[in-house]
Amino acid sequence: MKPLGFRTVLYLCVDLIILILCFNHIPKILDRPGIPFEVAQGDLHPLVAEIIDSSACRDAKAGDTILRWEEVEVHFPEMIEYLADVRPLHSSIRCTFLRGDSSFTTSIRLIEFYQSSRFLVISLIVGLCIFFVGVFVLLTQSDKLAARVTHWMMVSFGTTIMITWGAAPPGSWEMYISRTIWFMAYLGVAVSFLIFGLSFPVERVKRLAQATPWIMIAVLCVGFFLGLSHIKVLETADLSTLNTFQLLFDLFHSSLFLFSGGGFYFILSSTRQNLTMQERKQLFWILWGLGIGILPYLIVHILPQIIFSQVLVPEEYTTICFLAVPVSFAIAFLRYQLLDIELLINRTIVYSILSFIIVVIYVLTVLLTVSMVGGEKVFGKYFSFALLMLIFGLALHPFRRWLQGFVDETFFAARANYRRALDQIRKSLDSSLSREELYRHLVESVHQCIPTNAVDLYRNTSDGWEYLAGIGMKPPDKVQVPDKIQSALNCGMIIRGVKKGSADLPELREIQEWLGLMKWSLCIPICIGEQKLFGILTLTPHVQTEIIQDEEVSLLETVCAHTRDILDRLILQEQILLTRQEKQRLEELNALKSYFVSSISHELRMPLTSIRMFAETLMVQRNVSRRKQKEYLRIIYGESERLSRLIGNIMDFAKIERGMREYKFVPLSIEGVTHRALKAIEYEVKKHKARVRVAIQKKLPAISADPDALEQAILNLLSNALKYSKDKSEINLKACKEQGHLLLEISDTGFGIPSSESTKIFERFYRISDDRSCQVGGAGLGLSLVKHIVDAHQGTITVESAVGVGSKFTMRFPITTNKARRHP
Ligand code: ADP
């Protein structure tokens, strides 16, 4: 809070002094003497209208004309009131009445003006409420003229109500002070209201701020003068002085009409100016408060007093209406920052103040109604009881606050504490590492903060909404949305349920019907990138009539905006990851390409070198023996066989990669294929000095297979068995039938394959990176081709192997007839 300036402190001191004087005046109000009958205006003299206390005026009757008050001739009702004010309570007064043609003089006893504490209690409560609104305005905003004027308006208003006329014993200083203050404050309210109308929302008169203190000084002077003349009337009880004062008093009352009417006029005319929505709302609340608070008083109290010298209803009723003024100003401060007063007020405090006001209004209404039926004294009788209940209620207040806080925070987190709920949801959303996690966190945290039956998240797709995540009852997987609603959401509009009866517009009714159909109370769009609708968050209430609160909607809006930010980030992350993976894949492909080129050229060079070497020997050396010649030719043949197999493998691989590899399935005897394969590899077997044992079950059924492809598969497996074994090793080839399948086993006693590699070896280009494989050389294509061939025959291939013991590859083919087909 900023430090108070000198002027503010000075004003506060004046406020305090006035308040002390108001409290000091309370006994005088209770001691105010009144006459035991109601007085009405007659032709020349006032009349007895109604007897209030017959024991205090035994001889007077309703309808009697009041001629004299002691020795003073009376002419109007107020005169009797003034004359009574200066006499002690319960004193005897000799009055002369006229009944018919005869006059008589009798004694009347002065009774209490206020029959009970009813008036005092009501004026004190209402006056204090208004007074403190003025003090509050001063404490929060003292820089603005309109604020200072509001302060004086409220303080004078409260003072006028609290320092109302009481007993006026002649010569008492309190009487002088209270009466002059009353006149000053009364006039002050109307004049400051006029200045308020001229200074708010914009200053309409130049140099109004400079003129205001002088206007206020003038008000004080006029009030002071009126106060003094009133006291003079009371002291002298002189007829001409009384008449003059009464004229002045009526003028004074009329000027109040003029000033307050002017204030109303200026405020109303401001509404026609170019104002912001906020300023309009402020003016609306000011006018509302003044209308409800002041108009009843002016119309049913002051106006009849000027015209008939009589009031229509007891003052208490119009005084209660004054409470509308502080209430409307409080609303304008809280909701619309009236006078730029920014009030950050805790929800619990608002609850407390409102509950207090409601209790006060309730107690006063009950007591007033009771006293209307049972007489004014009843008010005083039950007031102490009501007060006790109020004190008891206040004593329980801390417990109530705690209970309310507990209920709010446990069940209505979003409504109780917006910031905390938002922090909680944000924290949960921020911890999401993937989209799925984000969706789950979103629905879970929203469900936790806002009491609903279900919270669901949908993705917007071209053919409706697709369910992504949710909590609560199971929603439909796909939702079809009317075009109007879809386009509203596309524009980022929030679709929410409206209160029953408020949907007068056909569009609203349509939305309401659709939401009702879906059992939702709210749909919030979540946009990504440049306003592209990504998804929709929906809330299903426990009962359809439950309407989501404004603050909850704004919380969800913030949450959805935050979700959008995180979603944008996650999508960006995914894109970066994809680009990185793509880059890595390309790098790997490049590496593979170079590896493939170098290993293939190495593979091709080896048989070529042998072919060239033996062909040259045959060409150059003439005396090569026939046996040697045969042997060299066999080598050339074998190596060219190996070369063509290699080229075949490469070409098949290329076809597979392009999806062009075709198989021609024919009924095939496995015996023939194995023998052809063994023949083709004969040279290599000899080269490795290996021994191949063949065990083919007799009368094996034919299978539907591509002969060349199957031979290629067997050759690749046999070639590997030779390559990855020491020389003079043993190789077994077994073919048999087993459970509707044809089994083809090729086993060796070679180096074996580590179990961790047994699945990877079927991947293209994969080679075990040990010393032996490196020495042998290869392109890593053989087994991947075998796997492809087996798969195309709807068979399976497995490997059993142990390092240092050997390996066994088993191919299983179904014994069925397949038609020729192109492999995808
Ligand atoms: P290449 O033989 O051209 O390297 P393959 O696809 O035929 O490619 O074989 C892949 C890997 O599997 C080989 O590098 C080798 O390490 C291993 N391998 C294949 N067959 C055997 C076998 N019978 N014994 C031991 N290792 C083998």
PDB file of C-alpha atoms in Angstrom, residues 345-356 396-413 415-417 420 551:
ATOM      1  CA  ILE A 345     -10.129  -9.336  -3.276  1.00  0.00           C
ATOM      2  CA  ASN A 346     -10.112 -12.849  -1.989  1.00  0.00           C
ATOM      3  CA  ARG A 347     -13.154 -14.911  -2.805  1.00  0.00           C
ATOM      4  CA  THR A 348     -13.620 -15.890   0.824  1.00  0.00           C
ATOM      5  CA  ILE A 349     -13.733 -12.224   1.894  1.00  0.00           C
ATOM      6  CA  VAL A 350     -16.427 -11.516  -0.700  1.00  0.00           C
ATOM      7  CA  TYR A 351     -18.359 -14.498   0.618  1.00  0.00           C
ATOM      8  CA  SER A 352     -17.990 -13.241   4.184  1.00  0.00           C
ATOM      9  CA  ILE A 353     -19.064  -9.678   3.403  1.00  0.00           C
ATOM     10  CA  LEU A 354     -22.019 -10.825   1.336  1.00  0.00           C
ATOM     11  CA  SER A 355     -23.118 -13.338   3.969  1.00  0.00           C
ATOM     12  CA  PHE A 356     -22.863 -10.598   6.592  1.00  0.00           C
ATOM     13  CA  LEU A 396     -18.750 -19.364  14.199  1.00  0.00           C
ATOM     14  CA  HIS A 397     -17.537 -17.459  11.170  1.00  0.00           C
ATOM     15  CA  PRO A 398     -13.875 -18.631  11.243  1.00  0.00           C
ATOM     16  CA  PHE A 399     -15.083 -22.234  11.297  1.00  0.00           C
ATOM     17  CA  ARG A 400     -17.454 -21.541   8.406  1.00  0.00           C
ATOM     18  CA  ARG A 401     -14.611 -19.950   6.430  1.00  0.00           C
ATOM     19  CA  TRP A 402     -12.375 -22.895   7.057  1.00  0.00           C
ATOM     20  CA  LEU A 403     -15.141 -25.299   6.021  1.00  0.00           C
ATOM     21  CA  GLN A 404     -15.875 -23.310   2.899  1.00  0.00           C
ATOM     22  CA  GLY A 405     -12.181 -23.149   1.969  1.00  0.00           C
ATOM     23  CA  PHE A 406     -11.871 -26.871   2.528  1.00  0.00           C
ATOM     24  CA  VAL A 407     -14.933 -27.676   0.389  1.00  0.00           C
ATOM     25  CA  ASP A 408     -13.834 -25.267  -2.344  1.00  0.00           C
ATOM     26  CA  GLU A 409     -10.299 -26.544  -2.592  1.00  0.00           C
ATOM     27  CA  THR A 410     -11.226 -30.196  -2.390  1.00  0.00           C
ATOM     28  CA  PHE A 411     -14.170 -30.308  -4.738  1.00  0.00           C
ATOM     29  CA  PHE A 412     -14.057 -27.115  -6.767  1.00  0.00           C
ATOM     30  CA  ALA A 413     -10.345 -26.449  -7.227  1.00  0.00           C
ATOM     31  CA  ARG A 415     -13.474 -22.110  -8.736  1.00  0.00           C
ATOM     32  CA  ALA A 416     -11.678 -21.769  -5.399  1.00  0.00           C
ATOM     33  CA  ASN A 417      -8.273 -20.793  -6.582  1.00  0.00           C
ATOM     34  CA  ARG A 420      -3.363 -22.694  -8.045  1.00  0.00           C
ATOM     35  CA  GLU A 551     -13.945 -18.440 -14.528  1.00  0.00           C
TER      36      GLU A 551
END
